[in-house]
């Protein structure tokens, strides 16, 4: 009854003959009439039998607990409760057995190979907003938990320092700029305050600092020492450690 | 930079003389210092005599004659002048001029300068018993009789100024030498 014609674009377009189309319309019309008649029949039957049905569901002479409707409602309630209980029991069993089953399954599967072969990790990582993830991390807290002293103690700083080319580092340094930042005048003033240079100059250039006076004093010291040595020897006495020529 | 704590002290003392600074001075140095002090006293006495003569000359130039001076009077004045000179020098400066020239000073306990009473007692003792100086020749700590009696000492100290505090190497009187200062 129906032919199929292939179009240039290889699309199949069904073609129905007029007789077949008419037969199809008749069939659909009869079906519609049948459905309509059935609906009317059912409605009529329901309207007719409704009082009887109500009497059957709720017999007036029976107590309410013995009404079929009540019994069926009770059965439905019991069934619903059983269903909830069963679901809970099933979930408990699932909780208990699921890890065991998954573990048993995972043990038999090479997940790494599976992920490597079937998951495009590059695409996965590319889809992750790593900046947002890092921004959510509390790096201060993470660093605070790290024992930096112990970490640094394990580092061989001497070996690292030995590899440094200090000459090259110094050669790259701009020493002129470093010196320019130093307040040399203030340092000199502090040094002069600490050593009392004017007093030293006064002492060094005073009349008592001349070579003649120094020579006289040194001669006196030497003479004292020589005389003390003679006296000590004459008195069979050891040299006193406090004297200039005495033992240290 | 501020030199706190054990900062090395700069010194104008020659390197070869630093090792005996603060140690007791011997008889030769002390005798030379005393001789210089004696010359100072002699100059003072001469100046006093000339000043006295000038005053007399100005009062009556026509009958002027140099005043006659008896030995006893001269000796008395000389002893008084020497005592005053040494007392003031030891009390106020810690050393007389002779001691200053020879680089020594008189020290009391813990190397400090003498107080006025001890300086006066030592000056009087040295002037009236100068022979006591020579006990430092045989004293193991180079202490004269005056040093022993008055608990003083004479030490080498080339620094021009006497320190207010203790010596760097304080010559404890009981155990270190000494001899009456620039003067005895």
Coordinates of C-alpha atoms in Angstrom, one line a residue, chain A residues 5 34 37 69 86 94 108 121 131 136 161 163 169 178 215:
Chain A
X5 CA 10.8 6.9 -3.1
X34 CA -15.5 2.6 19.1
X37 CA -18.9 4.4 22.4
X69 CA -12.6 -0.1 51.5
X86 CA 12.4 -2.9 53.0
X94 CA 24.0 -1.7 50.5
X108 CA 40.9 -6.7 40.0
X121 CA 43.7 14.2 31.7
X131 CA 43.8 30.0 40.1
X136 CA 40.9 29.2 48.2
X161 CA 78.0 28.4 49.7
X163 CA 79.6 26.5 45.0
X169 CA 79.0 38.2 42.8
X178 CA 76.6 50.9 48.3
X215 CA 114.2 58.3 76.4

